[in-house]
Coordinates of N, CA and C in Angstrom, one line a residue:
M1 N -9.0 -33.5 -8.2 CA -8.9 -32.6 -9.3 C -10.0 -32.9 -10.3
R2 N -10.8 -32.0 -10.6 CA -11.9 -32.2 -11.6 C -11.3 -32.3 -13.0
L3 N -11.7 -33.3 -13.7 CA -11.1 -33.5 -15.1 C -11.9 -32.6 -16.1
T4 N -11.2 -32.1 -17.0 CA -11.8 -31.4 -18.2 C -12.3 -32.5 -19.2
P5 N -13.1 -32.1 -20.1 CA -13.6 -33.1 -21.1 C -12.4 -33.8 -21.8
A6 N -11.4 -33.1 -22.2 CA -10.3 -33.7 -22.9 C -9.6 -34.7 -22.0
E7 N -9.3 -34.3 -20.7 CA -8.7 -35.2 -19.8 C -9.5 -36.4 -19.5
H8 N -10.8 -36.2 -19.4 CA -11.8 -37.3 -19.1 C -11.7 -38.3 -20.3
L9 N -11.6 -37.8 -21.5 CA -11.5 -38.7 -22.7 C -10.2 -39.5 -22.6
L10 N -9.1 -38.9 -22.3 CA -7.8 -39.6 -22.2 C -7.9 -40.7 -21.2
Q11 N -8.5 -40.4 -20.0 CA -8.5 -41.4 -19.0 C -9.5 -42.6 -19.4
E12 N -10.6 -42.2 -20.1 CA -11.4 -43.3 -20.7 C -10.7 -44.2 -21.6
L13 N -9.7 -43.6 -22.4 CA -9.0 -44.4 -23.3 C -7.8 -45.1 -22.6
G14 N -7.6 -44.9 -21.3 CA -6.6 -45.6 -20.6 C -5.2 -45.1 -20.8
I15 N -5.1 -43.8 -21.1 CA -3.8 -43.1 -21.4 C -3.1 -42.7 -20.1
T16 N -1.9 -43.3 -19.8 CA -1.2 -43.1 -18.6 C 0.2 -42.5 -18.8
D17 N 0.5 -42.2 -20.0 CA 1.9 -41.7 -20.3 C 1.8 -40.7 -21.5
P18 N 2.5 -39.6 -21.6 CA 2.4 -38.7 -22.7 C 2.7 -39.4 -24.1
S19 N 3.5 -40.4 -24.1 CA 3.9 -41.1 -25.3 C 2.7 -41.8 -25.9
E20 N 1.6 -42.1 -25.1 CA 0.5 -42.8 -25.6 C -0.6 -41.9 -26.2
I21 N -0.4 -40.6 -26.2 CA -1.4 -39.6 -26.8 C -1.3 -39.6 -28.3
D22 N -2.0 -40.5 -28.9 CA -2.0 -40.7 -30.4 C -3.2 -39.9 -30.9
L23 N -3.0 -38.7 -31.4 CA -4.1 -37.8 -31.8 C -4.9 -38.4 -33.0
E24 N -4.3 -39.0 -33.9 CA -5.0 -39.5 -35.1 C -6.0 -40.6 -34.6
A25 N -5.5 -41.5 -33.6 CA -6.4 -42.5 -33.1 C -7.5 -41.9 -32.3
I26 N -7.2 -40.9 -31.6 CA -8.3 -40.2 -30.8 C -9.3 -39.6 -31.7
A27 N -8.9 -38.9 -32.8 CA -9.8 -38.4 -33.7 C -10.7 -39.5 -34.4
F28 N -10.0 -40.6 -34.7 CA -10.8 -41.7 -35.3 C -11.8 -42.2 -34.3
H29 N -11.5 -42.3 -33.1 CA -12.4 -42.7 -32.0 C -13.6 -41.8 -31.9
L30 N -13.4 -40.6 -32.2 CA -14.5 -39.6 -32.2 C -15.2 -39.4 -33.5
G31 N -14.9 -40.2 -34.5 CA -15.6 -40.1 -35.8 C -14.9 -39.2 -36.8
A32 N -13.7 -38.8 -36.6 CA -13.1 -37.9 -37.5 C -11.8 -38.5 -38.1
R33 N -11.7 -38.4 -39.4 CA -10.6 -38.9 -40.1 C -9.6 -37.8 -40.4
V34 N -8.3 -38.1 -40.4 CA -7.3 -37.0 -40.5 C -6.5 -37.2 -41.8
R35 N -6.3 -36.1 -42.5 CA -5.5 -36.2 -43.7 C -4.6 -34.9 -43.7
Y36 N -3.5 -35.1 -44.4 CA -2.5 -34.0 -44.5 C -2.4 -33.5 -46.0
R37 N -2.6 -32.2 -46.2 CA -2.6 -31.7 -47.5 C -2.0 -30.3 -47.5
K38 N -1.7 -29.8 -48.6 CA -1.2 -28.4 -48.7 C -2.4 -27.5 -48.6
L39 N -2.4 -26.6 -47.7 CA -3.5 -25.7 -47.5 C -3.1 -24.2 -47.7
E40 N -4.0 -23.4 -48.2 CA -3.8 -22.0 -48.5 C -4.6 -21.2 -47.5
G41 N -4.0 -20.3 -46.8 CA -4.7 -19.4 -46.0 C -5.0 -19.9 -44.6
C42 N -4.7 -21.1 -44.3 CA -5.0 -21.7 -43.0 C -4.0 -22.9 -42.8
E43 N -3.9 -23.3 -41.5 CA -3.1 -24.4 -41.2 C -3.9 -25.7 -40.9
A44 N -5.2 -25.6 -40.7 CA -6.0 -26.7 -40.4 C -7.5 -26.3 -40.7
R45 N -8.3 -27.4 -41.0 CA -9.7 -27.1 -41.1 C -10.5 -28.4 -40.9
I46 N -11.7 -28.3 -40.6 CA -12.6 -29.5 -40.3 C -13.9 -29.3 -41.0
I47 N -14.4 -30.4 -41.6 CA -15.7 -30.5 -42.3 C -16.4 -31.6 -41.7
G48 N -17.6 -31.4 -41.1 CA -18.3 -32.5 -40.5 C -19.8 -32.5 -40.9
C49 N -20.3 -33.7 -40.8 CA -21.7 -33.9 -41.1 C -22.2 -35.1 -40.2
N50 N -23.3 -34.8 -39.4 CA -23.8 -35.7 -38.4 C -22.6 -36.1 -37.5
N51 N -22.3 -37.4 -37.5 CA -21.2 -37.8 -36.5 C -19.9 -38.2 -37.2
D52 N -19.7 -37.7 -38.4 CA -18.5 -38.0 -39.1 C -17.8 -36.6 -39.5
A53 N -16.5 -36.6 -39.6 CA -15.8 -35.4 -40.0 C -14.5 -35.8 -40.6
I54 N -14.0 -34.8 -41.4 CA -12.7 -34.9 -42.0 C -11.9 -33.7 -41.5
I55 N -10.8 -34.0 -40.9 CA -9.9 -32.9 -40.4 C -8.7 -32.9 -41.4
T56 N -8.4 -31.7 -41.9 CA -7.3 -31.6 -42.8 C -6.2 -30.7 -42.1
I57 N -5.0 -31.1 -42.1 CA -3.9 -30.4 -41.5 C -2.9 -30.1 -42.6
G58 N -2.4 -28.8 -42.5 CA -1.4 -28.4 -43.5 C -0.1 -29.2 -43.4
K59 N 0.3 -29.8 -44.5 CA 1.5 -30.7 -44.5 C 2.8 -30.0 -44.3
D60 N 2.8 -28.7 -44.6 CA 4.1 -27.9 -44.5 C 4.4 -27.5 -43.1
C61 N 3.6 -27.7 -42.1 CA 3.8 -27.2 -40.8 C 4.8 -28.2 -40.1
S62 N 5.4 -27.7 -39.0 CA 6.3 -28.5 -38.2 C 5.5 -29.6 -37.5
H63 N 6.2 -30.7 -37.1 CA 5.5 -31.8 -36.5 C 4.7 -31.3 -35.2
R64 N 5.3 -30.5 -34.4 CA 4.6 -30.1 -33.2 C 3.4 -29.1 -33.5
R65 N 3.6 -28.3 -34.5 CA 2.5 -27.4 -34.9 C 1.3 -28.3 -35.5
K66 N 1.6 -29.3 -36.2 CA 0.6 -30.2 -36.7 C -0.2 -30.8 -35.5
R67 N 0.6 -31.2 -34.5 CA -0.1 -31.8 -33.4 C -1.1 -30.9 -32.7
F68 N -0.6 -29.6 -32.5 CA -1.5 -28.7 -31.9 C -2.7 -28.4 -32.7
S69 N -2.5 -28.2 -34.0 CA -3.6 -27.9 -35.0 C -4.6 -29.1 -34.9
L70 N -4.1 -30.3 -34.9 CA -5.0 -31.4 -34.9 C -5.8 -31.5 -33.6
A71 N -5.1 -31.2 -32.5 CA -5.8 -31.2 -31.2 C -6.8 -30.1 -31.1
H72 N -6.5 -29.0 -31.7 CA -7.4 -27.8 -31.8 C -8.7 -28.2 -32.6
E73 N -8.5 -28.8 -33.7 CA -9.7 -29.2 -34.5 C -10.5 -30.3 -33.8
I74 N -9.9 -31.2 -33.1 CA -10.6 -32.2 -32.3 C -11.5 -31.4 -31.2
G75 N -10.9 -30.3 -30.7 CA -11.6 -29.5 -29.7 C -12.9 -28.9 -30.4
H76 N -12.8 -28.4 -31.6 CA -13.9 -27.9 -32.3 C -15.0 -29.0 -32.6
W77 N -14.5 -30.2 -33.0 CA -15.4 -31.3 -33.2 C -16.1 -31.7 -32.0
T78 N -15.5 -31.6 -30.8 CA -16.1 -32.0 -29.6 C -17.1 -30.9 -29.1
H79 N -16.8 -29.7 -29.3 CA -17.6 -28.6 -28.7 C -18.5 -27.8 -29.7
H80 N -18.2 -27.9 -30.9 CA -18.9 -27.0 -31.9 C -19.5 -27.7 -33.1
K81 N -20.0 -28.9 -32.9 CA -20.6 -29.6 -34.0 C -21.8 -28.8 -34.5
G82 N -22.0 -28.7 -35.8 CA -23.1 -28.0 -36.4 C -23.0 -26.5 -36.5
R83 N -21.8 -26.0 -36.1 CA -21.6 -24.5 -36.2 C -20.6 -24.3 -37.3
T84 N -20.8 -23.1 -38.0 CA -19.8 -22.7 -39.0 C -18.9 -21.7 -38.4
L85 N -17.6 -22.0 -38.5 CA -16.6 -21.2 -37.8 C -15.4 -20.9 -38.8
V86 N -14.9 -19.7 -38.7 CA -13.7 -19.3 -39.4 C -12.6 -19.6 -38.3
C87 N -11.8 -20.6 -38.6 CA -10.9 -21.1 -37.6 C -9.5 -20.5 -37.8
R88 N -8.9 -20.0 -36.7 CA -7.5 -19.5 -36.8 C -6.8 -20.1 -35.6
V89 N -5.9 -21.0 -35.8 CA -5.2 -21.7 -34.7 C -4.0 -20.8 -34.2
E90 N -4.1 -20.4 -32.9 CA -3.1 -19.6 -32.3 C -2.6 -20.3 -31.1
E91 N -1.7 -21.2 -31.2 CA -1.4 -22.0 -30.0 C -0.6 -21.2 -29.0
S92 N 0.1 -20.2 -29.4 CA 1.0 -19.5 -28.5 C 0.5 -18.2 -28.0
Q93 N -0.8 -18.0 -28.1 CA -1.4 -16.8 -27.7 C -2.7 -17.0 -26.8
P94 N -2.6 -16.8 -25.5 CA -3.8 -17.0 -24.7 C -4.9 -16.0 -25.1
Q95 N -6.1 -16.4 -25.3 CA -7.2 -15.5 -25.6 C -7.8 -15.0 -24.3
D96 N -8.4 -13.8 -24.3 CA -8.9 -13.2 -23.1 C -10.4 -13.3 -23.0
R97 N -11.0 -14.1 -23.8 CA -12.4 -14.3 -23.7 C -12.8 -15.7 -24.1
M98 N -13.9 -16.2 -23.7 CA -14.3 -17.6 -24.1 C -14.9 -17.7 -25.4
S99 N -14.1 -17.3 -26.4 CA -14.5 -17.5 -27.8 C -14.4 -19.0 -28.2
P100 N -15.0 -19.4 -29.4 CA -14.8 -20.8 -29.8 C -13.4 -21.1 -30.0
E101 N -12.5 -20.1 -30.4 CA -11.1 -20.4 -30.6 C -10.4 -20.7 -29.3
R102 N -10.8 -19.9 -28.2 CA -10.2 -20.2 -26.9 C -10.7 -21.6 -26.4
V103 N -11.9 -21.9 -26.6 CA -12.4 -23.2 -26.1 C -11.6 -24.3 -26.8
A104 N -11.4 -24.2 -28.1 CA -10.6 -25.2 -28.9 C -9.2 -25.2 -28.4
N105 N -8.6 -24.0 -28.1 CA -7.2 -24.0 -27.7 C -7.1 -24.6 -26.3
N106 N -8.0 -24.3 -25.4 CA -8.0 -24.9 -24.1 C -8.1 -26.5 -24.2
Y107 N -9.0 -26.9 -25.0 CA -9.2 -28.3 -25.2 C -7.9 -29.0 -25.7
A108 N -7.2 -28.3 -26.7 CA -6.0 -28.8 -27.3 C -4.9 -28.9 -26.2
A109 N -4.8 -27.9 -25.3 CA -3.8 -27.9 -24.3 C -4.1 -29.0 -23.3
D110 N -5.3 -29.3 -23.0 CA -5.7 -30.4 -22.1 C -5.4 -31.7 -22.7
L111 N -5.6 -31.8 -24.0 CA -5.4 -33.1 -24.7 C -3.9 -33.4 -24.9
L112 N -3.1 -32.4 -25.1 CA -1.7 -32.6 -25.3 C -0.9 -32.6 -24.0
M113 N -1.4 -31.8 -23.0 CA -0.7 -31.7 -21.7 C -1.7 -31.9 -20.6
P114 N -2.3 -33.0 -20.5 CA -3.3 -33.2 -19.4 C -2.7 -33.0 -18.1
R115 N -3.5 -32.4 -17.2 CA -2.9 -32.0 -15.9 C -2.5 -33.2 -15.1
Y116 N -3.2 -34.3 -15.2 CA -2.9 -35.5 -14.4 C -1.6 -36.2 -14.8
L117 N -1.1 -35.8 -16.0 CA 0.2 -36.2 -16.4 C 1.2 -35.1 -16.4
F118 N 0.8 -33.9 -16.6 CA 1.7 -32.7 -16.7 C 2.2 -32.4 -15.3
G119 N 1.4 -32.4 -14.3 CA 1.8 -32.1 -13.0 C 2.9 -33.0 -12.5
P120 N 2.7 -34.3 -12.5 CA 3.8 -35.2 -12.0 C 5.1 -35.1 -12.9
A121 N 4.9 -34.9 -14.2 CA 6.1 -34.7 -15.0 C 6.9 -33.5 -14.7
T122 N 6.3 -32.4 -14.4 CA 7.0 -31.1 -14.2 C 7.6 -31.0 -12.8
R123 N 7.1 -31.9 -11.9 CA 7.7 -31.9 -10.5 C 9.1 -32.3 -10.5
A124 N 9.6 -32.9 -11.6 CA 11.0 -33.3 -11.7 C 11.9 -32.1 -12.0
F125 N 11.3 -31.0 -12.3 CA 12.0 -29.8 -12.7 C 11.7 -28.6 -11.7
P126 N 12.5 -28.5 -10.7 CA 12.2 -27.5 -9.6 C 12.3 -26.1 -10.0
K127 N 13.1 -25.8 -11.1 CA 13.3 -24.4 -11.5 C 12.6 -24.1 -12.8
L128 N 11.9 -23.0 -12.9 CA 11.2 -22.6 -14.1 C 12.2 -21.7 -14.9
N129 N 12.6 -22.2 -16.1 CA 13.4 -21.4 -17.0 C 13.1 -22.1 -18.4
F130 N 13.8 -21.5 -19.4 CA 13.5 -22.1 -20.7 C 14.1 -23.4 -21.0
K131 N 15.1 -23.8 -20.2 CA 15.7 -25.1 -20.3 C 14.6 -26.1 -19.8
T132 N 13.9 -25.8 -18.7 CA 12.8 -26.6 -18.2 C 11.7 -26.7 -19.3
V133 N 11.3 -25.5 -19.8 CA 10.3 -25.5 -20.8 C 10.6 -26.4 -22.0
D134 N 11.8 -26.4 -22.5 CA 12.2 -27.2 -23.6 C 12.2 -28.7 -23.3
E135 N 12.7 -29.0 -22.0 CA 12.7 -30.4 -21.6 C 11.3 -31.0 -21.5
V136 N 10.4 -30.2 -20.9 CA 9.0 -30.6 -20.8 C 8.3 -30.7 -22.1
A137 N 8.6 -29.7 -23.0 CA 8.1 -29.8 -24.4 C 8.5 -31.1 -25.1
D138 N 9.7 -31.6 -24.8 CA 10.2 -32.8 -25.4 C 9.4 -34.0 -24.9
I139 N 9.0 -34.0 -23.7 CA 8.2 -35.0 -23.1 C 6.8 -35.1 -23.7
F140 N 6.2 -34.0 -23.9 CA 4.8 -33.9 -24.4 C 4.7 -33.7 -25.9
H141 N 5.9 -33.5 -26.6 CA 5.9 -33.2 -28.0 C 5.0 -32.0 -28.4
T142 N 5.3 -30.9 -27.6 CA 4.6 -29.7 -27.8 C 5.6 -28.5 -28.1
S143 N 5.1 -27.4 -28.5 CA 6.0 -26.3 -28.8 C 6.4 -25.6 -27.6
R144 N 7.5 -24.8 -27.7 CA 8.1 -24.0 -26.6 C 7.0 -23.0 -26.1
P145 N 6.4 -22.2 -27.0 CA 5.4 -21.2 -26.4 C 4.2 -21.9 -25.7
S146 N 3.6 -22.9 -26.3 CA 2.5 -23.5 -25.6 C 2.8 -24.2 -24.3
T147 N 4.0 -24.8 -24.3 CA 4.5 -25.4 -23.0 C 4.8 -24.4 -22.0
A148 N 5.4 -23.3 -22.4 CA 5.7 -22.2 -21.4 C 4.4 -21.7 -20.8
I149 N 3.4 -21.5 -21.7 CA 2.1 -21.0 -21.2 C 1.5 -21.9 -20.2
R150 N 1.6 -23.2 -20.5 CA 1.0 -24.3 -19.6 C 1.7 -24.3 -18.2
L151 N 3.1 -24.2 -18.3 CA 3.8 -24.2 -17.1 C 3.5 -23.0 -16.2
V152 N 3.4 -21.8 -16.8 CA 3.1 -20.6 -16.0 C 1.7 -20.6 -15.5
E153 N 0.7 -21.0 -16.3 CA -0.7 -21.0 -15.9 C -1.0 -22.1 -14.9
S154 N -0.2 -23.1 -14.9 CA -0.4 -24.2 -14.0 C 0.2 -23.9 -12.6
G155 N 0.9 -22.8 -12.5 CA 1.4 -22.4 -11.2 C 2.7 -23.1 -10.8
H156 N 3.4 -23.6 -11.8 CA 4.7 -24.2 -11.4 C 5.6 -23.4 -10.5
S157 N 5.7 -22.1 -10.9 CA 6.4 -21.1 -10.1 C 5.7 -19.7 -10.3
P158 N 5.8 -18.8 -9.3 CA 5.2 -17.5 -9.5 C 5.9 -16.8 -10.6
A159 N 5.2 -16.6 -11.7 CA 5.8 -16.0 -12.9 C 4.8 -15.4 -13.9
L160 N 5.4 -14.6 -14.8 CA 4.6 -14.1 -15.9 C 5.3 -14.5 -17.2
L161 N 4.6 -14.7 -18.3 CA 5.2 -14.9 -19.6 C 4.7 -13.8 -20.5
V162 N 5.6 -13.1 -21.1 CA 5.3 -12.0 -21.9 C 5.9 -12.1 -23.3
C163 N 5.1 -11.8 -24.3 CA 5.5 -11.8 -25.7 C 5.6 -10.4 -26.3
H164 N 6.7 -10.0 -26.9 CA 6.8 -8.7 -27.5 C 7.3 -8.8 -28.9
G165 N 6.8 -7.9 -29.7 CA 7.3 -7.7 -31.1 C 7.9 -6.3 -31.1
S166 N 8.3 -5.8 -32.3 CA 8.9 -4.5 -32.4 C 8.0 -3.4 -32.1
K167 N 6.7 -3.6 -32.2 CA 5.7 -2.6 -31.9 C 5.1 -2.6 -30.5
G168 N 5.7 -3.5 -29.7 CA 5.2 -3.5 -28.3 C 4.8 -4.9 -27.9
R169 N 4.1 -4.9 -26.7 CA 3.6 -6.2 -26.1 C 2.5 -6.8 -27.0
K170 N 2.6 -8.1 -27.3 CA 1.6 -8.7 -28.1 C 0.6 -9.4 -27.1
W171 N 1.1 -10.1 -26.1 CA 0.2 -10.7 -25.1 C 1.0 -11.1 -23.9
F172 N 0.3 -11.4 -22.9 CA 1.0 -12.0 -21.7 C 0.1 -12.9 -20.9
T173 N 0.6 -13.7 -20.0 CA -0.2 -14.4 -19.1 C 0.6 -14.5 -17.8
R174 N -0.2 -14.7 -16.7 CA 0.5 -14.8 -15.4 C 0.1 -16.0 -14.6
G175 N 0.9 -16.5 -13.7 CA 0.5 -17.6 -12.9 C -0.6 -17.3 -11.9
P176 N -1.3 -18.3 -11.4 CA -2.4 -18.1 -10.4 C -2.0 -17.4 -9.1
D177 N -0.7 -17.4 -8.7 CA -0.3 -16.8 -7.5 C 0.2 -15.4 -7.6
V178 N 0.2 -14.9 -8.9 CA 0.7 -13.5 -9.1 C -0.5 -12.6 -9.1
P179 N -0.5 -11.6 -8.2 CA -1.6 -10.6 -8.1 C -1.8 -9.8 -9.4
S180 N -3.0 -9.5 -9.7 CA -3.3 -8.8 -11.0 C -2.7 -7.4 -11.1
R181 N -2.2 -6.8 -10.0 CA -1.6 -5.5 -10.1 C -0.3 -5.5 -10.8
W182 N 0.3 -6.7 -10.9 CA 1.6 -6.8 -11.7 C 1.2 -7.1 -13.1
F183 N 1.0 -5.9 -13.8 CA 0.6 -5.9 -15.2 C 1.8 -5.3 -16.0
P184 N 2.4 -6.1 -16.9 CA 3.6 -5.7 -17.6 C 3.4 -4.4 -18.5
K185 N 4.4 -3.6 -18.6 CA 4.4 -2.5 -19.5 C 4.1 -2.8 -20.9
D186 N 3.5 -1.9 -21.7 CA 3.2 -2.1 -23.1 C 4.5 -2.3 -23.9
D187 N 5.4 -1.4 -23.6 CA 6.7 -1.3 -24.4 C 7.9 -1.8 -23.5
L188 N 8.8 -2.4 -24.2 CA 10.0 -2.8 -23.5 C 10.8 -1.7 -22.9
D189 N 11.3 -1.8 -21.7 CA 12.2 -0.8 -21.1 C 13.6 -1.0 -21.7
A190 N 14.2 0.1 -22.0 CA 15.6 0.0 -22.6 C 16.6 -0.6 -21.7
D191 N 16.3 -0.7 -20.4 CA 17.2 -1.3 -19.4 C 17.0 -2.8 -19.3
S192 N 15.9 -3.3 -19.9 CA 15.7 -4.8 -19.7 C 16.6 -5.6 -20.6
F193 N 16.9 -6.8 -20.2 CA 17.7 -7.7 -21.1 C 16.9 -8.0 -22.4
A194 N 15.6 -8.1 -22.2 CA 14.8 -8.4 -23.4 C 14.9 -7.4 -24.5
F195 N 15.1 -6.1 -24.1 CA 15.3 -5.0 -25.1 C 16.5 -5.3 -26.0
A196 N 17.6 -5.8 -25.4 CA 18.8 -6.0 -26.1 C 18.7 -7.3 -27.0
V197 N 17.8 -8.2 -26.6 CA 17.6 -9.4 -27.4 C 16.8 -9.0 -28.7
L198 N 15.7 -8.2 -28.5 CA 14.9 -7.9 -29.6 C 15.5 -6.9 -30.5
F199 N 16.0 -5.8 -29.9 CA 16.5 -4.7 -30.8 C 18.0 -4.7 -31.0
G200 N 18.7 -5.2 -30.0 CA 20.2 -5.2 -30.1 C 20.8 -6.4 -30.7
R201 N 19.9 -7.4 -31.0 CA 20.3 -8.7 -31.6 C 21.2 -9.5 -30.7
N202 N 21.1 -9.2 -29.4 CA 21.8 -10.1 -28.5 C 21.3 -11.5 -28.5
P203 N 22.2 -12.5 -28.2 CA 21.7 -13.9 -28.2 C 20.7 -14.1 -27.1
D204 N 20.0 -15.2 -27.2 CA 19.0 -15.6 -26.1 C 19.7 -15.7 -24.8
D205 N 19.0 -15.4 -23.7 CA 19.5 -15.5 -22.4 C 19.6 -17.0 -22.0
S206 N 20.8 -17.4 -21.6 CA 21.0 -18.8 -21.3 C 20.4 -19.2 -19.9
I207 N 20.3 -18.2 -19.0 CA 19.7 -18.4 -17.7 C 19.0 -17.1 -17.3
P208 N 18.0 -17.2 -16.3 CA 17.4 -16.0 -15.8 C 18.4 -15.1 -15.1
R209 N 18.2 -13.8 -15.2 CA 19.1 -12.8 -14.6 C 18.2 -11.8 -13.8
K210 N 18.8 -11.4 -12.7 CA 18.1 -10.4 -11.8 C 18.1 -9.0 -12.5
I211 N 16.9 -8.4 -12.3 CA 16.7 -7.0 -12.8 C 15.7 -6.3 -11.9
G212 N 15.7 -5.0 -11.8 CA 14.7 -4.3 -11.0 C 13.3 -4.5 -11.6
A213 N 12.4 -4.7 -10.7 CA 11.0 -4.9 -11.2 C 10.4 -3.7 -11.9
D214 N 11.0 -2.5 -11.7 CA 10.5 -1.3 -12.4 C 10.8 -1.4 -13.9
A215 N 11.7 -2.3 -14.3 CA 11.9 -2.4 -15.7 C 10.8 -3.0 -16.4
W216 N 9.9 -3.7 -15.6 CA 8.8 -4.4 -16.2 C 7.4 -3.9 -15.8
F217 N 7.3 -3.2 -14.7 CA 6.0 -2.9 -14.1 C 6.0 -1.4 -13.8
D218 N 4.9 -0.7 -14.1 CA 4.7 0.7 -13.8 C 3.9 0.8 -12.5
R219 N 4.4 0.3 -11.4 CA 3.8 0.4 -10.1 C 4.7 1.2 -9.2
W220 N 4.1 1.9 -8.3 CA 4.9 2.8 -7.4 C 5.8 2.0 -6.6
E221 N 5.5 0.8 -6.2 CA 6.3 0.0 -5.3 C 7.3 -0.9 -6.1
A222 N 7.3 -0.9 -7.4 CA 8.1 -1.7 -8.3 C 9.6 -1.5 -8.0
P223 N 10.1 -0.3 -7.8 CA 11.5 -0.1 -7.6 C 12.1 -0.8 -6.3
N224 N 11.1 -1.2 -5.4 CA 11.6 -1.9 -4.2 C 11.9 -3.3 -4.4
Y225 N 11.6 -3.9 -5.6 CA 11.7 -5.3 -5.8 C 12.7 -5.7 -6.9
M226 N 13.2 -6.9 -6.8 CA 13.9 -7.5 -7.9 C 13.1 -8.7 -8.5
V227 N 13.2 -8.9 -9.8 CA 12.7 -10.1 -10.4 C 13.8 -10.8 -11.2
Q228 N 13.5 -11.9 -11.7 CA 14.4 -12.6 -12.6 C 13.8 -12.6 -14.0
E229 N 14.6 -12.4 -15.0 CA 14.1 -12.2 -16.4 C 15.0 -13.2 -17.3
Q230 N 14.3 -13.9 -18.2 CA 15.0 -14.7 -19.2 C 14.2 -14.5 -20.5
T231 N 14.9 -14.2 -21.6 CA 14.3 -13.9 -22.9 C 14.9 -14.8 -24.0
V232 N 14.0 -15.3 -24.8 CA 14.4 -16.1 -26.0 C 13.7 -15.6 -27.2
R233 N 14.3 -15.7 -28.3 CA 13.7 -15.3 -29.6 C 12.7 -16.4 -30.1
T234 N 11.5 -16.0 -30.6 CA 10.6 -17.0 -31.1 C 10.3 -16.7 -32.6
G235 N 10.9 -15.7 -33.1 CA 10.8 -15.4 -34.6 C 11.7 -14.2 -34.9
A236 N 11.7 -13.8 -36.2 CA 12.6 -12.7 -36.6 C 12.3 -11.4 -35.9
D237 N 11.1 -11.2 -35.5 CA 10.7 -10.0 -34.9 C 9.8 -10.2 -33.6
E238 N 10.2 -11.3 -32.9 CA 9.3 -11.6 -31.7 C 10.2 -12.3 -30.7
I239 N 9.9 -12.0 -29.4 CA 10.6 -12.6 -28.3 C 9.6 -13.0 -27.2
L240 N 10.0 -14.0 -26.4 CA 9.2 -14.5 -25.3 C 10.1 -14.3 -24.0
T241 N 9.5 -13.8 -23.0 CA 10.2 -13.5 -21.7 C 9.5 -14.1 -20.5
L242 N 10.2 -14.9 -19.7 CA 9.8 -15.3 -18.4 C 10.2 -14.3 -17.4
I243 N 9.2 -13.8 -16.6 CA 9.5 -12.9 -15.5 C 9.2 -13.7 -14.2
L244 N 10.2 -14.0 -13.5 CA 10.1 -14.9 -12.3 C 10.0 -14.0 -11.0
I245 N 9.0 -14.2 -10.2 CA 8.8 -13.4 -9.0 C 9.6 -14.1 -7.9
I246 N 10.7 -13.4 -7.4 CA 11.6 -14.0 -6.4 C 11.4 -13.4 -5.0
D247 N 10.7 -12.3 -4.9 CA 10.4 -11.7 -3.6 C 8.9 -11.9 -3.3
H248 N 8.7 -12.7 -2.2 CA 7.4 -13.1 -1.9 C 6.5 -12.0 -1.4
N249 N 7.1 -10.8 -1.1 CA 6.2 -9.7 -0.8 C 5.4 -9.2 -2.0
M250 N 5.9 -9.5 -3.2 CA 5.2 -9.1 -4.4 C 3.9 -10.0 -4.6
L251 N 3.8 -11.1 -3.8 CA 2.7 -12.0 -4.0 C 1.6 -11.7 -3.0
E252 N 1.8 -10.7 -2.2 CA 0.7 -10.4 -1.2 C -0.5 -9.9 -2.0
D253 N -1.7 -9.9 -1.3 CA -2.9 -9.6 -1.9 C -2.8 -8.2 -2.5
D254 N -3.7 -7.9 -3.6 CA -3.7 -6.6 -4.3 C -3.9 -5.5 -3.3
R255 N -3.2 -4.4 -3.5 CA -3.3 -3.3 -2.6 C -4.1 -2.2 -3.2

C-alpha cells in the first residue's frame, strides 16, 4: 500500500495506534502552534510566514470538530504554504474536484484515519451500519459523517452514502466496488424509509432495512433488485443514509 503524505508523516513519528495521534504535537513538529479562540465567520484559520505558522481553532466547536479542523489546517500548511486561501472546513462533504479544500480534507482524513490503522481496526466489524460507524468513530475520535465517508470510500462493504436536506440531495459518495450507473435520485422517494425520517419525523433507523432499489435509483433494471437502507438524522433539516448493495448482480460492470 502506497502511503499518502499524512500517513508517511505518522509512520515517521512512530504512530502505531489511533490513540497516539496527537494533532497539536504533530502541528508543533511541522512548525505550527495551535491556539483556541472565539472565531467569527469561520471555525479555523492559519497564518504562516516562512516555516512558522499559527493555527487558530474555534473554541466553541465540539471536540471532534476541532480535531478535524486542526487536521484540515495542517493539510493546508503541508500543501499550500505561501498561498492565500479562503478556507471553509467541510468535513462531512466529499468535494468532486481537487480544489485546495479537497486536498486539505483528504489530508485530514488520512491524518485522523490512516489506512494502515483504519483497515485493521474496521476488520473487527463485519457489517456496515451506523452502529459500526459510531464504534469506529469512537476509536479514531472522529465524527459520524467523516467516519461513514471513510468506511464507504475504503470499500468496507459495497455501499453508497447519501446526504439529503429538505430541498433534495446535498451530496453522495459510493464505494469503489459500486458501478457509476448507480447514481441516487435527486429527491427522496416517498416510499423510502429516509423520507419518513426527514419529513415524517420518524426516529432514526436502528438497523438497515430492505427496500426496492427503485426507491433510490432511476435505472430501468432497478425494480429487479433489493437494497438495504439505514437513515440517521445529522441535523434539524438533514439526514444521512447508508444504501447497502446486497445483490451482487448490481456490482457487475456498467452496462
